[in-house]
């Protein structure tokens, strides 16, 4: 999209501001994102990927409900909410998003003034702060009844179903890649048992549904550039009823690692237990009072479940011809899957340590 088009979409939102420049923000695998600077503020414009989020009105309803709730609570403590919660702008017609004639759906948020941290700079401080951010999100939203939110992607974290989808993609082989990935696929499928751990606890009611973020990779956490303190979670599309185990697990998957999510040399991707410990420490400090004994019991295994889930999803997409996650080079989804598998193996070896970290803090 060129700058003129971006400005024209911006003008359909009720900001009272005049845009002066626009840049593409890269990083997300699903939506297209632009940073717009205006005379009076900075904004995030996003084109919502409607192949993934088929009902943008439901997505925006969830986001409005949760951001308003969090903002009220933050303000009632005398803090400025806009530092900690992305504000949603309404369109001039009073809607939380606009639809263009070509079917494109766009929403505008206030840009959270801060930085995301590159994987190469992860350290214990970053992970402890990330843990705090996820914990704060869970505590700020703990008093919203989860059933008031729409399940915008049913089965999003249904790990056994994700494993089933991988098996089907392997059999269908629509992109003719199955033979070349059979070994890695079999390895991922061999974790089917562990994938049941969280799903069955949700099914039998021993783990409660809560309002969760569902996409807590570290790229979705914004930090204060000067102090290094975490400010908030962004990318709220998948906020819906879920288990906090997936949020904990996904942040550990993406944060306690020595390599990028798509590192082409999987031998460079190992699980870093000291970063896990820092994350768990920050997380529990903010959320411990909320967690049930069963959640605490499953916390250590949750990163394995989510990481197998991501490995399965990346390989499924590779087998389908890279139709879901954005890619910028051939075999990127395969590299992503291999890197996740390498992490899973490291996590398995460190499971006793991961348990010890949680048990020693409760
Ligand atoms: C996608 O949108 P983004 O890049 O934050 C994906 C997550 C994956 C993640 C892996 C809606 O997140 O589930 O864990 O990529 N989001 C959706 O990097 O599928
Ligand atoms: Mg996302």
CSV table of N, CA, C and O in Angstrom, one decimal, residues 2 29 31 36 86 91 97 116-118 137 149 152 160 170 195-196 200 215-216 254 271 278 283 307 329 353-354 358:
chain,number,residue,atom,x,y,z
A,2,UNK,N,0.6,2.2,-0.8
A,2,UNK,CA,1.4,3.4,-0.8
A,2,UNK,C,0.9,4.4,0.3
A,2,UNK,O,-0.2,4.3,0.8
A,29,UNK,N,3.2,-12.5,11.6
A,29,UNK,CA,3.0,-13.5,10.5
A,29,UNK,C,1.7,-13.5,9.9
A,29,UNK,O,1.4,-14.3,9.0
A,31,UNK,N,-1.2,-10.3,10.1
A,31,UNK,CA,-1.7,-9.1,9.6
A,31,UNK,C,-0.7,-8.2,8.9
A,31,UNK,O,0.5,-8.4,9.2
A,36,UNK,N,2.0,5.0,11.7
A,36,UNK,CA,1.7,6.3,11.2
A,36,UNK,C,2.0,7.4,12.2
A,36,UNK,O,1.6,7.3,13.3
A,86,UNK,N,-3.0,-0.5,24.5
A,86,UNK,CA,-3.3,0.1,23.2
A,86,UNK,C,-4.7,0.6,23.1
A,86,UNK,O,-5.6,-0.2,23.2
A,91,UNK,N,-14.0,4.6,13.9
A,91,UNK,CA,-14.1,5.2,12.6
A,91,UNK,C,-15.0,6.4,12.7
A,91,UNK,O,-15.7,6.6,13.7
A,97,UNK,N,-13.6,-0.6,13.3
A,97,UNK,CA,-12.8,-0.9,12.1
A,97,UNK,C,-13.6,-0.4,10.9
A,97,UNK,O,-14.8,-0.1,10.9
A,116,UNK,N,10.2,-3.4,20.9
A,116,UNK,CA,10.2,-4.9,21.1
A,116,UNK,C,11.7,-5.3,21.1
A,116,UNK,O,12.5,-4.5,20.5
A,117,UNK,N,12.0,-6.4,21.7
A,117,UNK,CA,13.4,-6.8,21.8
A,117,UNK,C,13.7,-7.9,20.9
A,117,UNK,O,12.9,-8.9,20.7
A,118,UNK,N,14.8,-7.8,20.2
A,118,UNK,CA,15.2,-8.8,19.2
A,118,UNK,C,15.7,-10.0,20.0
A,118,UNK,O,16.4,-9.9,21.0
A,137,UNK,N,-1.2,-9.0,32.6
A,137,UNK,CA,-2.4,-9.2,31.7
A,137,UNK,C,-3.4,-10.1,32.3
A,137,UNK,O,-4.6,-9.9,32.3
A,149,UNK,N,-16.5,-13.1,26.0
A,149,UNK,CA,-15.7,-12.9,24.8
A,149,UNK,C,-16.1,-14.0,23.8
A,149,UNK,O,-16.5,-15.1,24.1
A,152,UNK,N,-12.9,-16.4,18.8
A,152,UNK,CA,-12.7,-15.9,17.4
A,152,UNK,C,-12.1,-17.0,16.5
A,152,UNK,O,-12.3,-16.9,15.3
A,160,UNK,N,-4.2,-31.3,20.3
A,160,UNK,CA,-4.4,-32.6,19.7
A,160,UNK,C,-5.0,-32.4,18.3
A,160,UNK,O,-4.6,-33.2,17.3
A,170,UNK,N,0.0,-34.5,5.9
A,170,UNK,CA,1.0,-35.4,5.5
A,170,UNK,C,0.4,-36.4,4.5
A,170,UNK,O,1.0,-36.8,3.4
A,195,UNK,N,0.8,-33.7,24.2
A,195,UNK,CA,-0.2,-32.7,23.7
A,195,UNK,C,-1.5,-32.8,24.4
A,195,UNK,O,-2.3,-31.8,24.4
A,196,UNK,N,-1.9,-33.9,24.8
A,196,UNK,CA,-3.2,-34.1,25.5
A,196,UNK,C,-3.2,-33.5,26.9
A,196,UNK,O,-4.3,-33.3,27.4
A,200,UNK,N,-6.8,-32.1,27.8
A,200,UNK,CA,-7.7,-33.0,28.6
A,200,UNK,C,-8.0,-32.3,29.9
A,200,UNK,O,-9.2,-32.4,30.4
A,215,UNK,N,-1.3,-15.4,22.2
A,215,UNK,CA,-0.3,-15.2,21.2
A,215,UNK,C,0.8,-14.4,21.9
A,215,UNK,O,1.2,-13.3,21.5
A,216,UNK,N,1.4,-15.0,23.0
A,216,UNK,CA,2.3,-14.2,23.9
A,216,UNK,C,3.7,-14.4,23.5
A,216,UNK,O,4.6,-14.3,24.3
A,254,UNK,N,9.1,-18.9,22.9
A,254,UNK,CA,9.7,-17.8,22.1
A,254,UNK,C,10.8,-17.1,22.8
A,254,UNK,O,11.6,-16.4,22.1
A,271,UNK,N,17.2,-24.7,24.2
A,271,UNK,CA,16.3,-24.1,25.3
A,271,UNK,C,17.3,-23.6,26.4
A,271,UNK,O,18.2,-24.3,26.8
A,278,UNK,N,13.9,-17.0,34.8
A,278,UNK,CA,13.6,-15.6,34.9
A,278,UNK,C,12.2,-15.2,34.5
A,278,UNK,O,11.5,-14.5,35.2
A,283,UNK,N,6.6,-13.9,36.1
A,283,UNK,CA,5.2,-14.3,35.9
A,283,UNK,C,4.5,-14.6,37.2
A,283,UNK,O,3.4,-14.0,37.5
A,307,UNK,N,5.1,-25.7,22.2
A,307,UNK,CA,6.2,-25.7,21.2
A,307,UNK,C,5.9,-26.9,20.2
A,307,UNK,O,6.2,-26.7,19.0
A,329,UNK,N,11.1,-16.5,2.6
A,329,UNK,CA,12.1,-17.3,1.8
A,329,UNK,C,11.5,-18.7,1.7
A,329,UNK,O,10.7,-19.1,2.6
A,353,UNK,N,14.0,-29.6,36.0
A,353,UNK,CA,14.4,-28.3,36.4
A,353,UNK,C,13.2,-27.3,36.3
A,353,UNK,O,12.9,-26.5,37.2
A,354,UNK,N,12.4,-27.4,35.3
A,354,UNK,CA,11.3,-26.5,35.1
A,354,UNK,C,10.3,-26.7,36.2
A,354,UNK,O,9.7,-25.8,36.7
A,358,UNK,N,9.1,-23.9,39.5
A,358,UNK,CA,7.8,-23.6,39.9
A,358,UNK,C,7.6,-24.0,41.4
A,358,UNK,O,7.1,-23.2,42.2
